[in-house]
Tab-separated table of C-alpha atoms in Angstrom:
chain	number	residue	atom	x	y	z
A	1	MET	CA	-28.571	57.269	-44.177
A	2	GLU	CA	-30.872	58.717	-46.849
A	3	LEU	CA	-31.698	57.318	-50.304
A	4	ILE	CA	-31.681	60.396	-52.554
A	5	VAL	CA	-33.213	60.986	-55.997
A	6	PRO	CA	-30.194	61.245	-58.315
A	7	THR	CA	-29.663	63.994	-60.911
A	8	LEU	CA	-31.257	62.734	-64.192
A	9	GLY	CA	-30.512	65.557	-66.577
A	10	GLU	CA	-30.537	69.362	-66.740
A	11	SER	CA	-34.172	69.649	-67.822
A	12	ILE	CA	-35.563	67.141	-65.285
A	13	THR	CA	-36.621	68.563	-61.912
A	14	GLU	CA	-39.143	66.010	-60.744
A	15	ALA	CA	-39.802	62.251	-60.820
A	16	THR	CA	-42.511	59.809	-59.860
A	17	VAL	CA	-41.977	56.674	-57.720
A	18	SER	CA	-43.395	53.938	-59.955
A	19	LYS	CA	-42.370	50.830	-58.025
A	20	TRP	CA	-40.544	49.893	-54.818
A	21	LEU	CA	-38.345	46.826	-55.355
A	22	LYS	CA	-37.750	46.375	-51.619
A	23	LYS	CA	-40.021	46.697	-48.544
A	24	VAL	CA	-39.363	48.128	-45.126
A	25	GLY	CA	-37.149	45.701	-43.285
A	26	ASP	CA	-35.701	44.092	-46.399
A	27	SER	CA	-31.968	43.805	-46.615
A	28	PHE	CA	-29.876	44.555	-49.749
A	29	GLU	CA	-26.328	44.652	-51.007
A	30	ALA	CA	-24.377	47.629	-52.367
A	31	ASP	CA	-25.590	48.726	-55.862
A	32	GLU	CA	-28.721	46.554	-55.629
A	33	PRO	CA	-31.744	48.392	-57.192
A	34	LEU	CA	-34.136	49.571	-54.456
A	35	VAL	CA	-36.768	51.625	-56.271
A	36	GLU	CA	-37.885	52.417	-59.830
A	37	ILE	CA	-38.577	56.054	-60.606
A	38	GLU	CA	-40.093	57.602	-63.707
A	39	THR	CA	-39.546	60.954	-65.364
A	40	ASP	CA	-41.243	62.455	-68.408
A	41	LYS	CA	-38.550	60.860	-70.520
A	42	ILE	CA	-37.114	57.712	-68.950
A	43	THR	CA	-37.553	55.112	-66.216
A	44	VAL	CA	-34.537	54.392	-64.033
A	45	GLU	CA	-33.673	52.234	-61.019
A	46	VAL	CA	-32.099	53.860	-57.986
A	47	PRO	CA	-29.380	51.596	-56.543
A	48	ALA	CA	-28.318	51.202	-52.878
A	49	PRO	CA	-25.300	53.303	-51.956
A	50	ASN	CA	-24.076	50.434	-49.730
A	51	ALA	CA	-25.308	47.249	-48.052
A	52	GLY	CA	-27.996	47.601	-45.440
A	53	SER	CA	-31.775	47.619	-45.027
A	54	ILE	CA	-34.742	49.879	-45.549
A	55	SER	CA	-35.770	51.563	-42.309
A	56	GLU	CA	-38.558	53.828	-43.630
A	57	ILE	CA	-40.057	54.630	-47.051
A	58	LYS	CA	-40.643	58.391	-47.389
A	59	VAL	CA	-42.175	58.505	-50.858
A	60	HIS	CA	-44.653	55.836	-51.775
A	61	GLU	CA	-45.618	54.446	-55.188
A	62	GLY	CA	-47.426	56.962	-57.412
A	63	ALA	CA	-46.151	60.023	-55.483
A	64	ASP	CA	-43.932	62.740	-57.026
A	65	VAL	CA	-40.547	63.806	-55.611
A	66	ASN	CA	-38.104	66.504	-56.563
A	67	ILE	CA	-34.605	65.750	-57.778
A	68	GLY	CA	-32.456	65.529	-54.650
A	69	GLY	CA	-35.454	64.561	-52.484
A	70	VAL	CA	-35.327	61.761	-49.929
A	71	LEU	CA	-36.860	58.483	-51.067
A	72	ALA	CA	-36.201	56.420	-47.963
A	73	LEU	CA	-34.190	56.075	-44.797
A	74	LEU	CA	-31.581	53.334	-44.823
A	75	GLY	CA	-30.117	51.365	-41.963
A	76	ASP	CA	-27.088	49.127	-41.662
A	77	LYS	CA	-27.092	45.324	-41.114
A	78	LYS	CA	-27.470	45.720	-37.339
A	79	ASP	CA	-30.629	47.765	-37.818
A	80	GLN	CA	-31.869	45.184	-40.240
A	81	ASN	CA	-31.588	42.356	-37.749
A	82	GLU	CA	-33.676	44.235	-35.209
A	83	SER	CA	-36.188	45.176	-37.853
A	84	SER	CA	-36.465	41.586	-38.955
A	85	LYS	CA	-37.273	40.394	-35.415
A	86	ILE	CA	-40.051	42.996	-35.107
A	87	LYS	CA	-41.331	42.250	-38.580
A	88	LYS	CA	-41.412	38.495	-37.846
A	89	SER	CA	-43.356	39.032	-34.622
A	90	VAL	CA	-45.905	41.292	-36.324
A	91	THR	CA	-46.236	38.908	-39.253
A	92	GLU	CA	-46.877	35.926	-36.981
A	93	LYS	CA	-49.502	37.833	-35.047
A	94	THR	CA	-51.203	39.088	-38.151
A	95	THR	CA	-51.219	35.613	-39.704
A	96	LYS	CA	-52.893	34.082	-36.678
A	97	GLU	CA	-55.588	36.778	-36.707
A	98	THR	CA	-56.057	36.470	-40.471
A	99	ASN	CA	-56.407	32.688	-40.223
A	100	LYS	CA	-59.219	33.127	-37.683
A	101	GLU	CA	-60.976	35.613	-39.935
A	102	GLU	CA	-60.617	33.295	-42.936
A	103	ILE	CA	-62.255	30.482	-40.955
A	104	VAL	CA	-65.234	32.663	-40.067
A	105	THR	CA	-65.483	34.216	-43.544
A	106	THR	CA	-65.249	30.854	-45.319
A	107	SER	CA	-67.983	29.457	-43.115
A	108	ASN	CA	-70.356	32.435	-43.804
A	109	ASN	CA	-69.644	32.625	-47.512
A	110	GLY	CA	-69.997	28.899	-47.954
A	111	GLU	CA	-73.504	29.064	-46.439
A	112	SER	CA	-74.634	32.196	-48.327
A	113	ASN	CA	-73.409	31.041	-51.722
A	114	LYS	CA	-74.756	27.504	-51.438
A	115	LEU	CA	-76.897	26.570	-54.441
A	116	SER	CA	-80.080	24.565	-54.250
A	117	PRO	CA	-80.178	21.386	-56.378
A	118	ALA	CA	-82.762	22.917	-58.761
A	119	VAL	CA	-80.655	26.111	-59.312
A	120	LYS	CA	-77.453	24.132	-59.613
A	121	LYS	CA	-79.041	21.865	-62.252
A	122	LEU	CA	-80.328	24.862	-64.219
A	123	ILE	CA	-76.916	26.501	-64.226
A	124	ASN	CA	-75.104	23.300	-65.312
A	125	GLU	CA	-77.609	22.482	-68.054
A	126	ASN	CA	-77.125	25.943	-69.613
A	127	ASP	CA	-73.359	26.111	-69.009
A	128	LEU	CA	-73.569	29.344	-66.988
A	129	ASP	CA	-71.161	31.014	-64.619
A	130	SER	CA	-72.874	31.473	-61.250
A	131	ASP	CA	-70.408	34.267	-60.316
A	132	LYS	CA	-71.858	36.442	-63.086
A	133	ILE	CA	-75.479	36.075	-61.985
A	134	ILE	CA	-77.017	38.814	-59.787
A	135	SER	CA	-78.805	37.549	-56.705
A	136	SER	CA	-82.110	39.132	-55.655
A	137	ARG	CA	-81.708	37.929	-52.030
A	138	SER	CA	-80.010	39.809	-49.203
A	139	ASP	CA	-77.862	36.751	-48.324
A	140	GLY	CA	-76.540	36.421	-51.875
A	141	ARG	CA	-78.051	33.021	-52.612
A	142	LEU	CA	-79.331	32.481	-56.135
A	143	THR	CA	-82.908	31.568	-57.000
A	144	LYS	CA	-84.264	30.089	-60.232
A	145	SER	CA	-85.752	33.523	-61.057
A	146	ASP	CA	-82.263	35.013	-60.789
A	147	VAL	CA	-80.996	32.444	-63.280
A	148	PHE	CA	-83.904	32.990	-65.747
A	149	ASN	CA	-83.448	36.753	-65.502
A	150	PHE	CA	-79.740	36.366	-66.397
A	151	MET	CA	-80.576	34.063	-69.315
A	152	ASN	CA	-83.036	36.595	-70.694
A	153	ASN	CA	-80.606	39.478	-70.210
A	154	PRO	CA	-76.989	38.169	-70.041
A	155	SER	CA	-75.587	41.721	-70.109
A	156	MET	CA	-76.863	42.140	-66.514
A	157	THR	CA	-73.784	40.560	-64.869
A	158	ASN	CA	-72.613	40.737	-61.322
A	159	LYS	CA	-69.570	42.857	-62.129
A	160	THR	CA	-67.911	44.958	-59.474
A	161	SER	CA	-67.381	48.685	-59.997
A	162	LYS	CA	-63.653	47.911	-60.506
A	163	GLU	CA	-64.418	45.571	-63.359
A	164	ARG	CA	-66.775	48.045	-65.038
A	165	GLU	CA	-64.528	51.052	-64.682
A	166	GLU	CA	-60.990	51.613	-63.494
A	167	VAL	CA	-59.288	54.935	-62.877
A	168	VAL	CA	-55.511	54.918	-63.395
A	169	LYS	CA	-53.302	57.936	-62.989
A	170	MET	CA	-51.420	58.886	-66.100
A	171	SER	CA	-47.666	58.201	-65.950
A	172	LYS	CA	-45.280	61.098	-66.584
A	173	ILE	CA	-44.192	59.520	-69.854
A	174	ARG	CA	-47.812	59.150	-71.026
A	175	LYS	CA	-48.586	62.772	-69.996
A	176	THR	CA	-45.546	64.001	-71.902
A	177	ILE	CA	-46.477	62.043	-75.002
A	178	ALA	CA	-49.989	63.556	-74.887
A	179	THR	CA	-48.678	67.080	-74.354
A	180	ARG	CA	-46.029	66.940	-77.084
A	181	LEU	CA	-48.349	65.442	-79.697
A	182	LYS	CA	-50.910	68.050	-79.040
A	183	GLU	CA	-48.290	70.798	-79.132
A	184	SER	CA	-47.154	69.424	-82.486
A	185	GLN	CA	-50.639	69.648	-83.946
A	186	ASN	CA	-51.163	73.124	-82.496
A	187	THR	CA	-47.795	74.533	-83.637
A	188	ALA	CA	-46.843	72.897	-86.948
A	189	ALA	CA	-48.813	73.113	-90.181
A	190	ILE	CA	-48.885	69.330	-90.572
A	191	LEU	CA	-49.689	67.832	-93.979
A	192	THR	CA	-49.258	64.246	-95.120
A	193	THR	CA	-48.388	62.946	-98.577
A	194	PHE	CA	-48.640	59.282	-99.595
A	195	ASN	CA	-46.998	56.812	-101.961
A	196	GLU	CA	-46.450	53.116	-102.256
A	197	VAL	CA	-43.340	50.990	-102.707
A	198	ASP	CA	-42.760	47.603	-104.287
A	199	MET	CA	-40.781	45.627	-101.705
A	200	SER	CA	-39.847	42.727	-104.106
A	201	GLU	CA	-36.204	43.620	-104.502
A	202	ILE	CA	-35.556	44.224	-100.822
A	203	MET	CA	-37.189	40.877	-99.953
A	204	LYS	CA	-34.939	39.113	-102.519
A	205	VAL	CA	-31.811	40.715	-101.023
A	206	ARG	CA	-32.833	39.737	-97.520
A	207	GLU	CA	-33.527	36.176	-98.592
A	208	THR	CA	-30.268	35.659	-100.470
A	209	LYS	CA	-28.037	37.472	-97.936
A	210	LYS	CA	-29.625	36.596	-94.594
A	211	GLU	CA	-27.161	33.788	-93.689
A	212	ASP	CA	-24.073	35.754	-94.685
A	213	PHE	CA	-25.384	38.810	-92.866
A	214	MET	CA	-26.107	36.864	-89.655
A	215	GLU	CA	-22.712	35.241	-89.763
A	216	ARG	CA	-20.955	38.573	-90.186
A	217	TYR	CA	-22.948	40.770	-87.816
A	218	ASN	CA	-24.720	38.273	-85.542
A	219	VAL	CA	-28.082	39.974	-86.156
A	220	LYS	CA	-30.886	39.515	-88.731
A	221	LEU	CA	-31.023	41.685	-91.821
A	222	GLY	CA	-34.301	43.504	-91.245
A	223	MET	CA	-36.332	46.036	-93.249
A	224	MET	CA	-35.459	49.024	-91.099
A	225	SER	CA	-31.808	49.252	-92.208
A	226	PHE	CA	-32.968	49.780	-95.834
A	227	PHE	CA	-35.376	52.492	-94.723
A	228	VAL	CA	-32.805	54.262	-92.598
A	229	LYS	CA	-30.341	54.273	-95.508
A	230	ALA	CA	-33.009	55.454	-97.926
A	231	VAL	CA	-34.113	58.235	-95.532
A	232	VAL	CA	-30.551	59.521	-94.959
A	233	LYS	CA	-29.793	59.698	-98.710
A	234	SER	CA	-33.097	61.504	-99.283
A	235	LEU	CA	-32.471	63.957	-96.444
A	236	GLN	CA	-29.123	64.776	-98.026
A	237	GLU	CA	-30.956	65.565	-101.254
A	238	PHE	CA	-33.732	67.580	-99.558
A	239	PRO	CA	-32.041	69.411	-96.627
A	240	ALA	CA	-35.236	71.300	-95.567
A	241	VAL	CA	-36.746	68.020	-94.318
A	242	ASN	CA	-33.783	67.636	-91.936
A	243	ALA	CA	-34.180	71.201	-90.650
A	244	GLU	CA	-36.226	72.817	-87.918
A	245	ILE	CA	-37.806	76.186	-87.221
A	246	ARG	CA	-36.346	77.872	-84.133
A	247	GLU	CA	-38.084	81.210	-83.412
A	248	GLU	CA	-37.665	83.157	-86.684
A	249	ASN	CA	-34.770	81.095	-88.019
A	250	ILE	CA	-34.512	77.875	-89.992
A	251	ILE	CA	-31.794	75.597	-88.621
A	252	TYR	CA	-30.331	73.315	-91.347
A	253	LYS	CA	-28.644	70.256	-89.761
A	254	ASN	CA	-25.575	68.653	-91.299
A	255	HIS	CA	-25.897	65.552	-89.117
A	256	PHE	CA	-28.421	62.747	-89.523
A	257	ASP	CA	-29.776	61.350	-86.277
A	258	ILE	CA	-32.687	59.081	-87.068
A	259	GLY	CA	-35.302	58.371	-84.403
A	260	ILE	CA	-36.975	54.955	-84.483
A	261	ALA	CA	-40.384	54.940	-82.803
A	262	VAL	CA	-40.768	51.952	-80.486
A	263	GLY	CA	-43.986	50.977	-78.669
A	264	THR	CA	-43.625	49.878	-75.014
A	265	GLU	CA	-46.037	49.054	-72.193
A	266	LYS	CA	-45.632	52.578	-70.860
A	267	GLY	CA	-46.086	54.349	-74.209
A	268	LEU	CA	-44.214	55.327	-77.356
A	269	VAL	CA	-40.536	56.217	-77.101
A	270	VAL	CA	-38.185	57.269	-79.844
A	271	PRO	CA	-34.579	56.194	-79.341
A	272	VAL	CA	-32.135	57.775	-81.818
A	273	LEU	CA	-29.528	56.329	-84.155
A	274	LYS	CA	-26.779	58.969	-83.930
A	275	ASP	CA	-24.851	59.770	-87.082
A	276	ALA	CA	-26.777	57.237	-89.135
A	277	ASP	CA	-25.069	58.417	-92.299
A	278	THR	CA	-21.838	56.848	-91.094
A	279	MET	CA	-23.370	53.486	-90.244
A	280	THR	CA	-23.278	50.235	-92.262
A	281	PHE	CA	-26.335	48.010	-92.590
A	282	GLY	CA	-24.905	45.840	-89.831
A	283	ASP	CA	-24.312	48.830	-87.529
A	284	ILE	CA	-27.942	49.956	-87.996
A	285	GLU	CA	-29.478	46.544	-87.362
A	286	GLN	CA	-27.307	46.059	-84.245
A	287	GLN	CA	-28.207	49.479	-82.856
A	288	ILE	CA	-31.899	48.967	-83.466
A	289	VAL	CA	-31.919	45.640	-81.656
A	290	GLU	CA	-30.005	47.147	-78.740
A	291	LEU	CA	-32.229	50.257	-78.463
A	292	SER	CA	-35.451	48.252	-78.852
A	293	SER	CA	-34.404	45.907	-76.046
A	294	LYS	CA	-33.509	48.820	-73.812
A	295	ALA	CA	-36.870	50.441	-74.594
A	296	LYS	CA	-38.827	47.382	-73.601
A	297	GLU	CA	-36.716	46.838	-70.487
A	298	GLY	CA	-37.039	50.470	-69.510
A	299	THR	CA	-33.294	51.076	-69.452
A	300	LEU	CA	-32.986	53.801	-72.109
A	301	THR	CA	-30.819	56.753	-71.122
A	302	LEU	CA	-31.392	60.417	-71.848
A	303	ASP	CA	-28.648	60.282	-74.437
A	304	ASP	CA	-30.487	57.483	-76.239
A	305	LEU	CA	-33.615	59.674	-76.606
A	306	THR	CA	-32.184	63.078	-77.475
A	307	GLY	CA	-30.929	64.790	-80.646
A	308	GLY	CA	-33.089	63.255	-83.355
A	309	THR	CA	-33.411	65.145	-86.681
A	310	PHE	CA	-36.022	62.890	-88.333
A	311	THR	CA	-38.252	59.965	-87.247
A	312	ILE	CA	-39.371	56.675	-88.746
A	313	SER	CA	-42.514	54.966	-87.362
A	314	ASN	CA	-43.392	51.431	-88.317
A	315	GLY	CA	-47.131	50.906	-87.797
A	316	GLY	CA	-46.864	47.867	-90.063
A	317	VAL	CA	-45.632	45.693	-87.197
A	318	TYR	CA	-49.126	46.074	-85.681
A	319	GLY	CA	-50.913	45.449	-89.004
A	320	SER	CA	-51.577	49.048	-89.956
A	321	MET	CA	-52.316	49.561	-93.667
A	322	LEU	CA	-52.252	53.407	-93.707
A	323	SER	CA	-51.870	56.176	-91.175
A	324	THR	CA	-50.954	59.843	-90.838
A	325	PRO	CA	-48.126	60.007	-88.288
A	326	ILE	CA	-47.712	63.142	-86.109
A	327	ILE	CA	-44.378	65.026	-86.272
A	328	ASN	CA	-42.029	64.578	-83.316
A	329	ARG	CA	-41.248	68.183	-82.368
A	330	PRO	CA	-39.032	70.121	-83.085
A	331	GLN	CA	-38.426	67.959	-86.133
A	332	SER	CA	-40.053	68.816	-89.461
A	333	GLY	CA	-40.870	65.375	-90.791
A	334	ILE	CA	-41.731	61.779	-89.976
A	335	LEU	CA	-41.981	58.743	-92.275
A	336	GLY	CA	-44.722	56.155	-91.610
A	337	MET	CA	-44.114	52.514	-92.695
A	338	HIS	CA	-47.017	50.122	-92.993
A	339	ASN	CA	-47.998	46.525	-93.511
A	340	ILE	CA	-46.711	44.636	-96.603
A	341	GLN	CA	-49.582	43.190	-98.634
A	342	LYS	CA	-49.565	41.333	-101.918
A	343	ARG	CA	-51.540	43.410	-104.444
A	344	ALA	CA	-52.233	43.383	-108.176
A	345	VAL	CA	-50.145	46.152	-109.836
A	346	VAL	CA	-49.325	47.063	-113.430
A	347	VAL	CA	-45.661	46.559	-114.433
A	348	ASP	CA	-44.656	47.029	-118.096
A	349	ASP	CA	-48.363	46.971	-119.051
A	350	GLU	CA	-48.894	43.613	-117.367
A	351	ILE	CA	-50.863	42.893	-114.193
A	352	VAL	CA	-48.586	41.167	-111.639
A	353	ILE	CA	-48.739	40.316	-107.951
A	354	ARG	CA	-46.241	42.247	-105.837
A	355	PRO	CA	-45.581	42.779	-102.132
A	356	MET	CA	-46.585	46.433	-101.704
A	357	MET	CA	-46.294	48.850	-98.799
A	358	TYR	CA	-47.982	52.235	-98.378
A	359	LEU	CA	-45.683	55.051	-97.246
A	360	ALA	CA	-46.859	58.187	-95.423
A	361	PHE	CA	-44.719	61.316	-95.036
A	362	SER	CA	-46.051	63.960	-92.601
A	363	TYR	CA	-44.233	67.276	-92.760
A	364	ASP	CA	-44.337	70.827	-91.475
A	365	HIS	CA	-45.688	72.890	-94.345
A	366	ARG	CA	-44.205	76.010	-92.808
A	367	ILE	CA	-40.734	74.931	-93.811
A	368	ILE	CA	-41.270	72.152	-96.474
A	369	ASP	CA	-43.129	72.945	-99.692
A	370	GLY	CA	-45.407	70.442	-101.411
A	371	LYS	CA	-42.909	69.898	-104.244
A	372	GLU	CA	-40.136	69.072	-101.778
A	373	SER	CA	-42.314	66.684	-99.781
A	374	VAL	CA	-43.409	64.716	-102.863
A	375	GLY	CA	-39.854	64.645	-104.190
A	376	PHE	CA	-38.500	63.462	-100.841
A	377	LEU	CA	-41.005	60.560	-100.693
A	378	ILE	CA	-40.416	59.594	-104.328
A	379	SER	CA	-36.689	59.548	-103.623
A	380	ILE	CA	-37.283	57.073	-100.760
A	381	LYS	CA	-39.554	54.952	-103.004
A	382	ASN	CA	-36.960	54.780	-105.805
A	383	LEU	CA	-34.158	53.838	-103.433
A	384	LEU	CA	-36.148	51.098	-101.778
A	385	GLU	CA	-37.221	49.657	-105.149
A	386	ASN	CA	-33.580	49.690	-106.265
A	387	PRO	CA	-31.603	48.601	-103.164
A	388	SER	CA	-28.386	48.289	-105.127
A	389	LYS	CA	-28.220	52.088	-104.992
A	390	LEU	CA	-28.328	51.854	-101.179
A	391	ILE	CA	-25.815	48.976	-100.943
A	392	LEU	CA	-23.339	50.254	-103.528
A	393	GLY	CA	-24.033	53.963	-102.969
A	394	VAL	CA	-24.569	54.699	-106.667
């Protein structure tokens, strides 16, 4: 039986094997994940069609394979028993040979790396790591001159080429991120406008309502739900920001699907809150927690990542004070949130300390004029500084 690359979406024709979860000879049950494959959008696990064992791996880690291609040959339980016997015999033989080699290697290395009392004393007195010191002898033993040279020039360490430089092939997701961001810069006339927002009122609401909110929705009341609500109301007021250019036409969208940028080990992904205008604060926070967890676990689906009309990126979680986010094509705008810092500001002609956040709105100047961009960002600022308008809708 063959393990086939499943269909992953209309636009996806190729995938990369990122990790085999089973080895040749390993047994498995039906629906147990066997291999992890990666496309330019998502990472998915391919499950076993039925119980059995892996007879042969056809596509190894790091290699590309077309949709419908053969990943491995699978055997049944009977084949697995025979394979296990052969594997056990080979393993025992290899282990015996390896043990002999280790005995010889240990003996040789122990002799070559032996330190003289004078060298050992010098290293201990200066709290040095002997593994980082380059030996001038062919047998690898260290001399006092080697130690003195290292002390005079500690940057001359005994690093291997792997430690000094490592070449890693870009993943499909990383290549796609790079391509799309560059395309966005090359295609759109990107401009960024800035403002700042006083987060005092939102922080008060979160503090006074956090227990009630948790009890009702079983999730924390975060900052993002306020920003999503403010963005949706501002998009309704400035429809060009929720539009896109398609060939020679402007497509105005009457739905509000807000992408939330999430950083993962494999790169930035943007899961989407579909129809965010119909969601309550609780719905938004629950969806964000769910999508963020799926992003970090690598279980996002294509549906989770498609259809966004506007994106919010929160660089503040990493400590960023100010940035100029790049538009997520084919969208026309992206809002950048940043770190909250207490600053001295003037309120009613008095200097007061307030928790302030810089906001950055990058937009496509081909479709959004300067007046609209500034108005859009001021609208968000006003709503965040008066959260009752978001909560009560007035």
